């Protein structure tokens, strides 16, 4: 690890490592991971753990025939989470803290900031943050859905230098190694494009979610924020020894040379745009004071509410900025339809610009 000189790392541990036999948590693999965490901390590296496995850990408590229902999975997650936290806590002689998140928390800027500050405070005081998705409260709209993407969002929020995704394979292969004997391991990926996604298949274990596709999505999110990302085999002890020696025992994804600025990254990869407004002209003209007024808007696409992230596009198609909307799409459409009305003008005077200076992140010209 000395060669890499990391200050802060996020480790993501997949379900198969937590509950390999699907009958509760097992220490078999976790002990090695815990020792790795201890050794990293001894080297002065701050560690954040994103631990999957609550569903797999809680699975043995419920009847086999009912396990497929979403409600049952949520119950399994709630019960398995305590078992899993107890297992992790047992390995450490320093305190750990549980943080359960949904996408609803991460895409809300205020809650995102609060999560960031809590993580920083825990790290400052030597407490190990252990993070998972809050499966019990998630809905289709609220969930991230897989912990690979969640770990990348966490790594970005925590300003980490590296994200290590520990799974049940040695890294990214050119095709699924569990289905193809001739699959070849790819040790280094310089940039992620469609050809990389084309190699990724689904999970083949009974407990995994997302397979390689979500790991590549995570790598794309993280590397675009300047975070070196690894996919590694958490079953093998040598993985951890080699990492500590400064080697790459799996697949390494190189960080972007020019990482996105924090606000653009959050709006692009965590908040996601809910809709789009089209303005006339170029980036300099439309956003010269960082604000966009409702009378500058020539079209509104999609449905969004106040506080949602929107894309600002120029009428020639150029992506100009990501921003937080001060108006709903419904109200903007109403204003457009009633341009000259006194009511519409009063509304604009009282609410102010569609996008305020502090909530806009200009995109690079492309
Ligand atoms: N190109 C690939 N390279 C490596 N593994 C792949 C590939 N395509 C699909 N997979 C599958 O992805 C699985 C790992 O993902 P997953 O089961 O979701 O793990 P985890 O629970 O650790 O997140 C592997 O066991 C393998 O079956
Ligand atoms: N939040 C879920 C994990 C979902 C998930 O992404 O699992 P995995 O593919 O094993 O990392 C749980 O704790 O069971």
mmCIF file of C-alpha atoms and ligand atoms in Angstrom:
data_model
loop_
_atom_site.group_PDB
_atom_site.id
_atom_site.type_symbol
_atom_site.label_atom_id
_atom_site.label_comp_id
_atom_site.label_asym_id
_atom_site.label_seq_id
_atom_site.Cartn_x
_atom_site.Cartn_y
_atom_site.Cartn_z
ATOM 1 C CA UNK A 1 0.000 0.000 0.000
ATOM 2 C CA UNK A 2 2.958 2.290 0.658
ATOM 3 C CA UNK A 3 3.489 2.618 -3.094
ATOM 4 C CA UNK A 4 -0.065 3.847 -3.601
ATOM 5 C CA UNK A 5 0.062 6.488 -0.822
ATOM 6 C CA UNK A 6 -3.655 6.525 -0.033
ATOM 7 C CA UNK A 7 -5.171 8.744 2.572
ATOM 8 C CA UNK A 8 -8.736 7.400 2.580
ATOM 9 C CA UNK A 9 -10.208 4.240 1.021
ATOM 10 C CA UNK A 10 -13.670 2.726 0.649
ATOM 11 C CA UNK A 11 -13.915 -1.083 0.798
ATOM 12 C CA UNK A 12 -17.027 -2.742 -0.620
ATOM 13 C CA UNK A 13 -17.679 -6.299 0.521
ATOM 14 C CA UNK A 14 -20.133 -8.468 -1.461
ATOM 15 C CA UNK A 15 -22.814 -10.753 0.051
ATOM 16 C CA UNK A 16 -21.028 -14.000 -0.845
ATOM 17 C CA UNK A 17 -18.208 -13.017 1.527
ATOM 18 C CA UNK A 18 -20.590 -12.269 4.399
ATOM 19 C CA UNK A 19 -22.835 -15.322 4.173
ATOM 20 C CA UNK A 20 -21.142 -17.849 1.874
ATOM 21 C CA UNK A 21 -23.491 -20.652 2.898
ATOM 22 C CA UNK A 22 -26.572 -18.425 3.146
ATOM 23 C CA UNK A 23 -27.285 -19.590 6.666
ATOM 24 C CA UNK A 24 -26.182 -16.586 8.638
ATOM 25 C CA UNK A 25 -22.927 -14.624 8.785
ATOM 26 C CA UNK A 26 -19.701 -16.561 8.677
ATOM 27 C CA UNK A 27 -16.342 -15.248 9.859
ATOM 28 C CA UNK A 28 -14.363 -17.330 7.341
ATOM 29 C CA UNK A 29 -13.646 -14.505 4.879
ATOM 30 C CA UNK A 30 -14.498 -11.540 7.056
ATOM 31 C CA UNK A 31 -11.645 -12.177 9.442
ATOM 32 C CA UNK A 32 -9.075 -11.612 6.652
ATOM 33 C CA UNK A 33 -10.888 -8.460 5.522
ATOM 34 C CA UNK A 34 -11.037 -7.198 9.108
ATOM 35 C CA UNK A 35 -7.280 -7.793 9.489
ATOM 36 C CA UNK A 36 -6.728 -5.843 6.277
ATOM 37 C CA UNK A 37 -8.769 -2.946 7.704
ATOM 38 C CA UNK A 38 -6.709 -3.022 10.905
ATOM 39 C CA UNK A 39 -3.449 -3.028 8.936
ATOM 40 C CA UNK A 40 -4.578 -0.147 6.713
ATOM 41 C CA UNK A 41 -5.520 1.908 9.742
ATOM 42 C CA UNK A 42 -2.160 1.095 11.334
ATOM 43 C CA UNK A 43 -0.551 2.620 8.214
ATOM 44 C CA UNK A 44 -2.572 5.795 8.756
ATOM 45 C CA UNK A 45 -5.095 5.077 5.983
ATOM 46 C CA UNK A 46 -8.686 5.998 6.839
ATOM 47 C CA UNK A 47 -11.138 3.218 5.969
ATOM 48 C CA UNK A 48 -14.860 3.273 5.192
ATOM 49 C CA UNK A 49 -16.602 -0.078 4.809
ATOM 50 C CA UNK A 50 -19.624 -0.617 2.544
ATOM 51 C CA UNK A 51 -20.936 -4.011 3.551
ATOM 52 C CA UNK A 52 -23.560 -5.949 1.601
ATOM 53 C CA UNK A 53 -24.999 -9.155 2.957
ATOM 54 C CA UNK A 54 -27.881 -8.243 5.269
ATOM 55 C CA UNK A 55 -30.380 -10.147 3.105
ATOM 56 C CA UNK A 56 -28.064 -13.155 2.775
ATOM 57 C CA UNK A 57 -27.281 -13.037 6.510
ATOM 58 C CA UNK A 58 -30.948 -12.865 7.552
ATOM 59 C CA UNK A 59 -32.155 -15.407 5.029
ATOM 60 C CA UNK A 60 -31.902 -18.444 7.325
ATOM 61 C CA UNK A 61 -34.437 -16.943 9.736
ATOM 62 C CA UNK A 62 -37.357 -17.130 7.296
ATOM 63 C CA UNK A 63 -39.211 -19.952 5.513
ATOM 64 C CA UNK A 64 -37.643 -21.051 2.218
ATOM 65 C CA UNK A 65 -40.850 -20.895 0.153
ATOM 66 C CA UNK A 66 -41.502 -17.210 0.983
ATOM 67 C CA UNK A 67 -38.011 -15.829 0.338
ATOM 68 C CA UNK A 68 -38.678 -14.389 -3.077
ATOM 69 C CA UNK A 69 -41.149 -11.707 -1.995
ATOM 70 C CA UNK A 70 -39.891 -8.139 -1.624
ATOM 71 C CA UNK A 71 -41.490 -7.819 1.821
ATOM 72 C CA UNK A 72 -39.689 -10.946 2.986
ATOM 73 C CA UNK A 73 -36.357 -9.647 1.617
ATOM 74 C CA UNK A 74 -36.836 -6.432 3.586
ATOM 75 C CA UNK A 75 -37.483 -8.467 6.727
ATOM 76 C CA UNK A 76 -34.388 -10.563 5.983
ATOM 77 C CA UNK A 77 -32.354 -7.371 5.561
ATOM 78 C CA UNK A 78 -33.607 -5.890 8.837
ATOM 79 C CA UNK A 79 -32.784 -9.049 10.787
ATOM 80 C CA UNK A 80 -29.541 -9.806 8.934
ATOM 81 C CA UNK A 81 -28.187 -6.272 9.355
ATOM 82 C CA UNK A 82 -27.867 -6.615 13.147
ATOM 83 C CA UNK A 83 -26.246 -10.034 12.795
ATOM 84 C CA UNK A 84 -23.803 -8.615 10.251
ATOM 85 C CA UNK A 85 -22.943 -5.525 12.320
ATOM 86 C CA UNK A 86 -22.392 -7.697 15.402
ATOM 87 C CA UNK A 87 -20.015 -9.875 13.381
ATOM 88 C CA UNK A 88 -17.980 -6.911 12.087
ATOM 89 C CA UNK A 89 -17.881 -5.257 15.500
ATOM 90 C CA UNK A 90 -16.509 -8.424 17.099
ATOM 91 C CA UNK A 91 -13.322 -8.193 14.993
ATOM 92 C CA UNK A 92 -12.285 -4.693 16.031
ATOM 93 C CA UNK A 93 -10.936 -3.156 19.194
ATOM 94 C CA UNK A 94 -11.949 0.282 17.905
ATOM 95 C CA UNK A 95 -15.559 1.458 17.574
ATOM 96 C CA UNK A 96 -17.647 1.107 14.423
ATOM 97 C CA UNK A 97 -20.784 2.974 13.351
ATOM 98 C CA UNK A 98 -23.716 1.881 11.214
ATOM 99 C CA UNK A 99 -24.995 4.155 8.421
ATOM 100 C CA UNK A 100 -27.998 2.995 6.382
ATOM 101 C CA UNK A 101 -28.745 5.030 3.240
ATOM 102 C CA UNK A 102 -31.093 5.189 0.273
ATOM 103 C CA UNK A 103 -30.734 6.996 -3.011
ATOM 104 C CA UNK A 104 -33.389 9.385 -1.668
ATOM 105 C CA UNK A 105 -30.855 10.468 0.983
ATOM 106 C CA UNK A 106 -27.922 10.814 -1.399
ATOM 107 C CA UNK A 107 -29.717 12.780 -4.118
ATOM 108 C CA UNK A 108 -30.951 15.387 -1.644
ATOM 109 C CA UNK A 109 -28.119 17.909 -1.354
ATOM 110 C CA UNK A 110 -28.803 18.782 2.288
ATOM 111 C CA UNK A 111 -28.952 15.150 3.388
ATOM 112 C CA UNK A 112 -25.904 14.372 1.223
ATOM 113 C CA UNK A 113 -23.962 17.105 2.968
ATOM 114 C CA UNK A 114 -25.104 15.793 6.336
ATOM 115 C CA UNK A 115 -23.919 12.264 5.417
ATOM 116 C CA UNK A 116 -20.537 13.669 4.329
ATOM 117 C CA UNK A 117 -20.102 15.570 7.561
ATOM 118 C CA UNK A 118 -21.057 12.561 9.678
ATOM 119 C CA UNK A 119 -18.572 10.337 7.837
ATOM 120 C CA UNK A 120 -15.798 12.923 8.258
ATOM 121 C CA UNK A 121 -16.575 13.271 11.975
ATOM 122 C CA UNK A 122 -16.513 9.499 12.498
ATOM 123 C CA UNK A 123 -13.175 9.215 10.687
ATOM 124 C CA UNK A 124 -11.698 12.104 12.640
ATOM 125 C CA UNK A 125 -12.525 10.267 15.860
ATOM 126 C CA UNK A 126 -11.203 6.895 14.754
ATOM 127 C CA UNK A 127 -14.635 5.273 14.302
ATOM 128 C CA UNK A 128 -15.065 2.882 11.365
ATOM 129 C CA UNK A 129 -18.162 3.801 9.298
ATOM 130 C CA UNK A 130 -19.993 0.670 8.080
ATOM 131 C CA UNK A 131 -22.510 1.536 5.365
ATOM 132 C CA UNK A 132 -25.284 -0.392 3.642
ATOM 133 C CA UNK A 133 -28.435 0.460 1.711
ATOM 134 C CA UNK A 134 -31.431 0.853 4.016
ATOM 135 C CA UNK A 135 -33.275 -1.986 2.300
ATOM 136 C CA UNK A 136 -36.219 -1.958 4.697
ATOM 137 C CA UNK A 137 -37.387 1.517 3.678
ATOM 138 C CA UNK A 138 -36.486 1.501 -0.018
ATOM 139 C CA UNK A 139 -38.993 1.699 -2.848
ATOM 140 C CA UNK A 140 -38.261 1.532 -6.569
ATOM 141 C CA UNK A 141 -37.941 5.312 -6.615
ATOM 142 C CA UNK A 142 -35.780 5.591 -3.506
ATOM 143 C CA UNK A 143 -33.257 2.817 -3.906
ATOM 144 C CA UNK A 144 -29.791 2.726 -5.386
ATOM 145 C CA UNK A 145 -30.457 -0.994 -5.823
ATOM 146 C CA UNK A 146 -26.925 -2.337 -5.563
ATOM 147 C CA UNK A 147 -24.025 -1.671 -3.273
ATOM 148 C CA UNK A 148 -21.473 -1.328 -6.086
ATOM 149 C CA UNK A 149 -23.042 1.950 -7.190
ATOM 150 C CA UNK A 150 -23.735 2.895 -3.571
ATOM 151 C CA UNK A 151 -20.054 2.409 -2.693
ATOM 152 C CA UNK A 152 -19.002 4.675 -5.575
ATOM 153 C CA UNK A 153 -21.401 7.392 -4.399
ATOM 154 C CA UNK A 154 -20.050 6.977 -0.871
ATOM 155 C CA UNK A 155 -16.435 7.135 -2.124
ATOM 156 C CA UNK A 156 -17.210 10.385 -3.961
ATOM 157 C CA UNK A 157 -19.079 11.837 -0.981
ATOM 158 C CA UNK A 158 -16.197 10.929 1.330
ATOM 159 C CA UNK A 159 -13.499 12.319 -0.995
ATOM 160 C CA UNK A 160 -11.773 8.915 -0.996
ATOM 161 C CA UNK A 161 -8.678 8.207 -3.117
ATOM 162 C CA UNK A 162 -9.500 4.553 -3.785
ATOM 163 C CA UNK A 163 -12.501 2.242 -4.000
ATOM 164 C CA UNK A 164 -11.867 -1.501 -3.574
ATOM 165 C CA UNK A 165 -14.732 -3.776 -4.560
ATOM 166 C CA UNK A 166 -14.200 -7.231 -3.015
ATOM 167 C CA UNK A 167 -16.190 -9.906 -4.787
ATOM 168 C CA UNK A 168 -16.052 -13.634 -5.584
ATOM 169 C CA UNK A 169 -13.940 -13.401 -8.771
ATOM 170 C CA UNK A 170 -10.362 -12.209 -9.377
ATOM 171 C CA UNK A 171 -11.467 -9.067 -11.243
ATOM 172 C CA UNK A 172 -13.032 -8.112 -14.566
ATOM 173 C CA UNK A 173 -12.636 -10.764 -17.284
ATOM 174 C CA UNK A 174 -13.371 -10.359 -20.987
ATOM 175 C CA UNK A 175 -16.426 -12.582 -20.318
ATOM 176 C CA UNK A 176 -17.995 -14.220 -17.294
ATOM 177 C CA UNK A 177 -15.328 -16.647 -15.952
ATOM 178 C CA UNK A 178 -17.989 -18.723 -14.198
ATOM 179 C CA UNK A 179 -19.566 -19.536 -17.546
ATOM 180 C CA UNK A 180 -16.515 -19.459 -19.863
ATOM 181 C CA UNK A 181 -13.376 -21.455 -19.159
ATOM 182 C CA UNK A 182 -11.337 -19.401 -21.640
ATOM 183 C CA UNK A 183 -12.197 -16.028 -20.010
ATOM 184 C CA UNK A 184 -9.153 -13.758 -19.617
ATOM 185 C CA UNK A 185 -8.563 -11.438 -16.618
ATOM 186 C CA UNK A 186 -8.036 -7.772 -17.508
ATOM 187 C CA UNK A 187 -5.545 -6.298 -15.010
ATOM 188 C CA UNK A 188 -5.774 -2.646 -16.058
ATOM 189 C CA UNK A 189 -8.539 -0.537 -17.602
ATOM 190 C CA UNK A 190 -7.556 2.944 -18.779
ATOM 191 C CA UNK A 191 -11.015 4.152 -19.757
ATOM 192 C CA UNK A 192 -14.524 2.762 -19.606
ATOM 193 C CA UNK A 193 -16.573 2.630 -22.791
ATOM 194 C CA UNK A 194 -19.247 0.412 -24.344
ATOM 195 C CA UNK A 195 -16.698 -2.323 -25.122
ATOM 196 C CA UNK A 196 -15.983 -2.676 -21.390
ATOM 197 C CA UNK A 197 -19.694 -2.835 -20.527
ATOM 198 C CA UNK A 198 -20.157 -5.475 -23.244
ATOM 199 C CA UNK A 199 -17.887 -7.850 -21.277
ATOM 200 C CA UNK A 200 -20.002 -7.616 -18.134
ATOM 201 C CA UNK A 201 -22.548 -10.277 -17.355
ATOM 202 C CA UNK A 202 -24.991 -10.778 -14.496
ATOM 203 C CA UNK A 203 -24.383 -12.279 -11.066
ATOM 204 C CA UNK A 204 -24.292 -16.072 -11.077
ATOM 205 C CA UNK A 205 -24.239 -16.645 -7.305
ATOM 206 C CA UNK A 206 -27.505 -16.947 -5.395
ATOM 207 C CA UNK A 207 -26.753 -13.882 -3.276
ATOM 208 C CA UNK A 208 -25.076 -11.340 -5.600
ATOM 209 C CA UNK A 209 -26.869 -8.288 -7.055
ATOM 210 C CA UNK A 210 -25.851 -6.711 -10.338
ATOM 211 C CA UNK A 211 -22.854 -8.838 -11.326
ATOM 212 C CA UNK A 212 -20.074 -7.038 -13.216
ATOM 213 C CA UNK A 213 -22.309 -4.441 -14.868
ATOM 214 C CA UNK A 214 -22.912 -2.559 -11.619
ATOM 215 C CA UNK A 215 -19.212 -2.848 -10.722
ATOM 216 C CA UNK A 216 -18.256 -1.155 -13.995
ATOM 217 C CA UNK A 217 -20.906 1.521 -13.381
ATOM 218 C CA UNK A 218 -19.346 2.031 -9.962
ATOM 219 C CA UNK A 219 -15.859 2.237 -11.474
ATOM 220 C CA UNK A 220 -17.090 4.833 -13.972
ATOM 221 C CA UNK A 221 -18.673 6.934 -11.229
ATOM 222 C CA UNK A 222 -15.607 6.711 -8.997
ATOM 223 C CA UNK A 223 -12.864 7.199 -11.607
ATOM 224 C CA UNK A 224 -14.632 10.263 -13.004
ATOM 225 C CA UNK A 225 -14.177 11.761 -9.529
ATOM 226 C CA UNK A 226 -10.469 10.892 -9.538
ATOM 227 C CA UNK A 227 -10.891 7.748 -7.425
ATOM 228 C CA UNK A 228 -8.761 4.732 -8.373
ATOM 229 C CA UNK A 229 -11.046 1.687 -8.437
ATOM 230 C CA UNK A 230 -10.285 -2.030 -8.025
ATOM 231 C CA UNK A 231 -12.323 -5.183 -8.499
ATOM 232 C CA UNK A 232 -10.740 -7.882 -6.335
ATOM 233 C CA UNK A 233 -11.224 -11.393 -5.049
ATOM 234 C CA UNK A 234 -12.165 -11.217 -1.368
ATOM 235 C CA UNK A 235 -12.033 -15.013 -0.991
ATOM 236 C CA UNK A 236 -8.247 -15.092 -1.418
ATOM 237 C CA UNK A 237 -5.927 -14.102 1.393
ATOM 238 C CA UNK A 238 -3.178 -13.234 -1.106
ATOM 239 C CA UNK A 239 -5.381 -10.396 -2.476
ATOM 240 C CA UNK A 240 -4.946 -8.500 0.775
ATOM 241 C CA UNK A 241 -1.250 -9.267 1.170
ATOM 242 C CA UNK A 242 -0.540 -8.112 -2.363
ATOM 243 C CA UNK A 243 -2.530 -4.904 -1.858
ATOM 244 C CA UNK A 244 -0.504 -4.193 1.268
ATOM 245 C CA UNK A 245 2.681 -4.743 -0.747
ATOM 246 C CA UNK A 246 1.453 -2.141 -3.248
ATOM 247 C CA UNK A 247 0.547 -4.613 -6.030
ATOM 248 C CA UNK A 248 -2.623 -4.877 -8.047
ATOM 249 C CA UNK A 249 -4.009 -8.384 -7.479
ATOM 250 C CA UNK A 250 -7.152 -7.876 -9.611
ATOM 251 C CA UNK A 251 -8.432 -5.251 -12.024
ATOM 252 C CA UNK A 252 -7.506 -1.609 -11.566
ATOM 253 C CA UNK A 253 -9.478 1.186 -13.229
ATOM 254 C CA UNK A 254 -7.398 4.316 -13.622
ATOM 255 C CA UNK A 255 -8.844 7.642 -12.439
ATOM 256 C CA UNK A 256 -9.651 10.408 -14.944
ATOM 257 C CA UNK A 257 -6.782 12.812 -15.568
ATOM 258 C CA UNK A 258 -9.192 15.708 -15.130
ATOM 259 C CA UNK A 259 -11.742 14.625 -12.500
ATOM 260 C CA UNK A 260 -15.143 16.350 -12.433
ATOM 261 C CA UNK A 261 -15.578 19.065 -9.841
ATOM 262 C CA UNK A 262 -17.511 17.892 -6.775
ATOM 263 C CA UNK A 263 -20.826 19.646 -7.540
ATOM 264 C CA UNK A 264 -20.911 18.468 -11.160
ATOM 265 C CA UNK A 265 -20.035 14.944 -10.073
ATOM 266 C CA UNK A 266 -22.821 14.881 -7.505
ATOM 267 C CA UNK A 267 -25.364 16.247 -9.975
ATOM 268 C CA UNK A 268 -24.200 13.851 -12.702
ATOM 269 C CA UNK A 269 -23.719 10.602 -10.819
ATOM 270 C CA UNK A 270 -25.666 10.866 -7.598
ATOM 271 C CA UNK A 271 -28.554 13.276 -8.067
ATOM 272 C CA UNK A 272 -29.260 12.471 -11.762
ATOM 273 C CA UNK A 273 -31.288 14.890 -13.839
ATOM 274 C CA UNK A 274 -35.060 14.669 -13.541
ATOM 275 C CA UNK A 275 -35.719 16.889 -16.558
ATOM 276 C CA UNK A 276 -34.290 19.463 -18.893
ATOM 277 C CA UNK A 277 -34.692 23.144 -19.728
ATOM 278 C CA UNK A 278 -33.553 24.575 -23.049
ATOM 279 C CA UNK A 279 -32.201 28.118 -23.190
ATOM 280 C CA UNK A 280 -31.361 30.285 -26.147
ATOM 281 C CA UNK A 281 -27.728 30.794 -26.997
ATOM 282 C CA UNK A 282 -24.377 29.773 -25.677
ATOM 283 C CA UNK A 283 -23.157 28.997 -22.188
ATOM 284 C CA UNK A 284 -21.669 32.486 -21.691
ATOM 285 C CA UNK A 285 -24.842 34.276 -22.643
ATOM 286 C CA UNK A 286 -27.302 32.075 -20.808
ATOM 287 C CA UNK A 287 -25.398 31.704 -17.555
ATOM 288 C CA UNK A 288 -23.136 34.737 -17.423
ATOM 289 C CA UNK A 289 -24.220 35.587 -13.880
ATOM 290 C CA UNK A 290 -24.824 31.942 -12.999
ATOM 291 C CA UNK A 291 -28.598 32.461 -13.022
ATOM 292 C CA UNK A 292 -31.276 31.555 -15.538
ATOM 293 C CA UNK A 293 -34.510 33.532 -15.616
ATOM 294 C CA UNK A 294 -37.771 31.960 -16.687
ATOM 295 C CA UNK A 295 -38.053 34.281 -19.719
ATOM 296 C CA UNK A 296 -34.777 32.827 -21.077
ATOM 297 C CA UNK A 297 -36.240 29.349 -21.322
ATOM 298 C CA UNK A 298 -37.420 28.203 -24.728
ATOM 299 C CA UNK A 299 -38.510 24.640 -23.864
ATOM 300 C CA UNK A 300 -39.026 22.351 -20.880
ATOM 301 C CA UNK A 301 -38.669 18.557 -21.121
ATOM 302 C CA UNK A 302 -39.662 15.944 -18.564
ATOM 303 C CA UNK A 303 -41.329 16.350 -15.202
ATOM 304 C CA UNK A 304 -39.440 17.809 -12.258
ATOM 305 C CA UNK A 305 -40.207 19.489 -8.986
ATOM 306 C CA UNK A 306 -38.624 22.294 -6.976
ATOM 307 C CA UNK A 307 -35.241 21.089 -5.687
ATOM 308 C CA UNK A 308 -34.783 18.441 -8.390
ATOM 309 C CA UNK A 309 -31.645 18.388 -10.509
ATOM 310 C CA UNK A 310 -32.126 19.458 -14.117
ATOM 311 C CA UNK A 311 -29.954 19.628 -17.204
ATOM 312 C CA UNK A 312 -29.662 23.016 -18.882
ATOM 313 C CA UNK A 313 -29.207 22.654 -22.613
ATOM 314 C CA UNK A 314 -28.682 25.270 -25.294
ATOM 315 C CA UNK A 315 -31.080 25.348 -28.259
ATOM 316 C CA UNK A 316 -28.231 24.032 -30.444
ATOM 317 C CA UNK A 317 -28.166 20.903 -28.257
ATOM 318 C CA UNK A 318 -25.043 21.710 -26.197
ATOM 319 C CA UNK A 319 -25.165 20.489 -22.566
ATOM 320 C CA UNK A 320 -24.475 23.686 -20.622
ATOM 321 C CA UNK A 321 -24.991 22.960 -16.949
ATOM 322 C CA UNK A 322 -26.517 20.825 -14.211
ATOM 323 C CA UNK A 323 -28.583 22.771 -11.731
ATOM 324 C CA UNK A 324 -31.159 22.652 -8.976
ATOM 325 C CA UNK A 325 -34.575 23.842 -10.143
ATOM 326 C CA UNK A 326 -36.338 26.590 -8.234
ATOM 327 C CA UNK A 327 -39.502 25.992 -10.301
ATOM 328 C CA UNK A 328 -41.406 22.817 -11.106
ATOM 329 C CA UNK A 329 -41.737 21.825 -14.778
ATOM 330 C CA UNK A 330 -45.482 22.300 -14.386
ATOM 331 C CA UNK A 331 -45.090 25.926 -13.302
ATOM 332 C CA UNK A 332 -42.567 26.669 -16.071
ATOM 333 C CA UNK A 333 -44.986 25.295 -18.661
ATOM 334 C CA UNK A 334 -47.766 27.416 -17.166
ATOM 335 C CA UNK A 335 -45.570 30.535 -17.370
ATOM 336 C CA UNK A 336 -44.657 29.757 -20.985
ATOM 337 C CA UNK A 337 -48.345 29.372 -21.885
ATOM 338 C CA UNK A 338 -49.274 32.635 -20.121
ATOM 339 C CA UNK A 339 -46.275 34.775 -20.953
ATOM 340 C CA UNK A 340 -47.985 38.142 -20.884
ATOM 341 C CA UNK A 341 -50.270 37.566 -17.900
ATOM 342 C CA UNK A 342 -49.857 39.673 -14.777
ATOM 343 C CA UNK A 343 -50.147 36.587 -12.577
ATOM 344 C CA UNK A 344 -47.260 34.921 -14.403
ATOM 345 C CA UNK A 345 -45.055 38.014 -14.073
ATOM 346 C CA UNK A 346 -45.817 38.326 -10.350
ATOM 347 C CA UNK A 347 -44.941 34.686 -9.886
ATOM 348 C CA UNK A 348 -41.542 35.170 -11.536
ATOM 349 C CA UNK A 349 -40.864 38.274 -9.437
ATOM 350 C CA UNK A 350 -41.632 36.461 -6.217
ATOM 351 C CA UNK A 351 -39.749 33.194 -6.909
ATOM 352 C CA UNK A 352 -36.751 34.698 -8.695
ATOM 353 C CA UNK A 353 -34.563 32.901 -11.232
ATOM 354 C CA UNK A 354 -35.263 29.332 -12.359
ATOM 355 C CA UNK A 355 -31.747 28.441 -11.315
ATOM 356 C CA UNK A 356 -29.713 30.383 -8.747
ATOM 357 C CA UNK A 357 -26.005 31.055 -8.933
ATOM 358 C CA UNK A 358 -25.161 28.852 -5.946
ATOM 359 C CA UNK A 359 -26.973 25.819 -7.355
ATOM 360 C CA UNK A 360 -25.492 25.599 -10.831
ATOM 361 C CA UNK A 361 -22.550 23.492 -12.021
ATOM 362 C CA UNK A 362 -21.281 24.428 -15.450
ATOM 363 C CA UNK A 363 -20.388 21.490 -17.678
ATOM 364 C CA UNK A 364 -17.267 21.527 -19.782
ATOM 365 C CA UNK A 365 -17.837 22.481 -23.394
ATOM 366 C CA UNK A 366 -18.126 19.344 -25.513
HETATM 367 N N1 LIG B 1 -16.867 -10.239 -17.323
HETATM 368 C C1 LIG B 1 -16.996 -10.719 -16.074
HETATM 369 N N2 LIG B 1 -15.908 -10.831 -15.274
HETATM 370 C C2 LIG B 1 -16.011 -11.290 -13.984
HETATM 371 N N3 LIG B 1 -17.200 -11.695 -13.431
HETATM 372 C C3 LIG B 1 -18.327 -11.605 -14.174
HETATM 373 C C4 LIG B 1 -18.271 -11.098 -15.537
HETATM 374 N N4 LIG B 1 -19.540 -11.099 -16.017
HETATM 375 C C5 LIG B 1 -20.344 -11.554 -15.033
HETATM 376 N N5 LIG B 1 -19.637 -11.856 -13.929
HETATM 377 C C6 LIG B 1 -20.241 -12.379 -12.681
HETATM 378 O O1 LIG B 1 -20.217 -11.364 -11.698
HETATM 379 C C7 LIG B 1 -20.183 -12.026 -10.419
HETATM 380 C C8 LIG B 1 -19.821 -11.023 -9.337
HETATM 381 O O2 LIG B 1 -20.904 -10.152 -9.129
HETATM 382 P P1 LIG B 1 -21.933 -10.354 -7.900
HETATM 383 O O3 LIG B 1 -22.392 -11.790 -7.852
HETATM 384 O O4 LIG B 1 -22.961 -9.293 -7.996
HETATM 385 O O5 LIG B 1 -20.928 -10.157 -6.695
HETATM 386 P P2 LIG B 1 -21.022 -9.350 -5.330
HETATM 387 O O6 LIG B 1 -22.027 -10.056 -4.472
HETATM 388 O O7 LIG B 1 -19.617 -9.449 -4.814
HETATM 389 O O8 LIG B 1 -21.425 -7.938 -5.667
HETATM 390 C C9 LIG B 1 -19.188 -13.137 -10.654
HETATM 391 O O9 LIG B 1 -19.326 -14.175 -9.732
HETATM 392 C C10 LIG B 1 -19.517 -13.581 -12.084
HETATM 393 O O10 LIG B 1 -20.422 -14.648 -12.080
HETATM 394 N N1 LIG B 2 -28.190 -4.145 0.556
HETATM 395 C C1 LIG B 2 -28.119 -5.540 0.183
HETATM 396 C C2 LIG B 2 -26.956 -5.818 -0.743
HETATM 397 C C3 LIG B 2 -27.238 -5.565 -2.195
HETATM 398 C C4 LIG B 2 -26.021 -5.853 -3.056
HETATM 399 O O1 LIG B 2 -25.613 -5.016 -3.871
HETATM 400 O O2 LIG B 2 -25.404 -7.071 -2.844
HETATM 401 P P1 LIG B 2 -23.978 -7.466 -3.492
HETATM 402 O O3 LIG B 2 -24.147 -7.626 -4.984
HETATM 403 O O4 LIG B 2 -23.642 -8.773 -2.845
HETATM 404 O O5 LIG B 2 -23.014 -6.408 -3.163
HETATM 405 C C5 LIG B 2 -27.906 -6.398 1.437
HETATM 406 O O6 LIG B 2 -27.348 -5.924 2.434
HETATM 407 O O7 LIG B 2 -28.266 -7.589 1.382
#
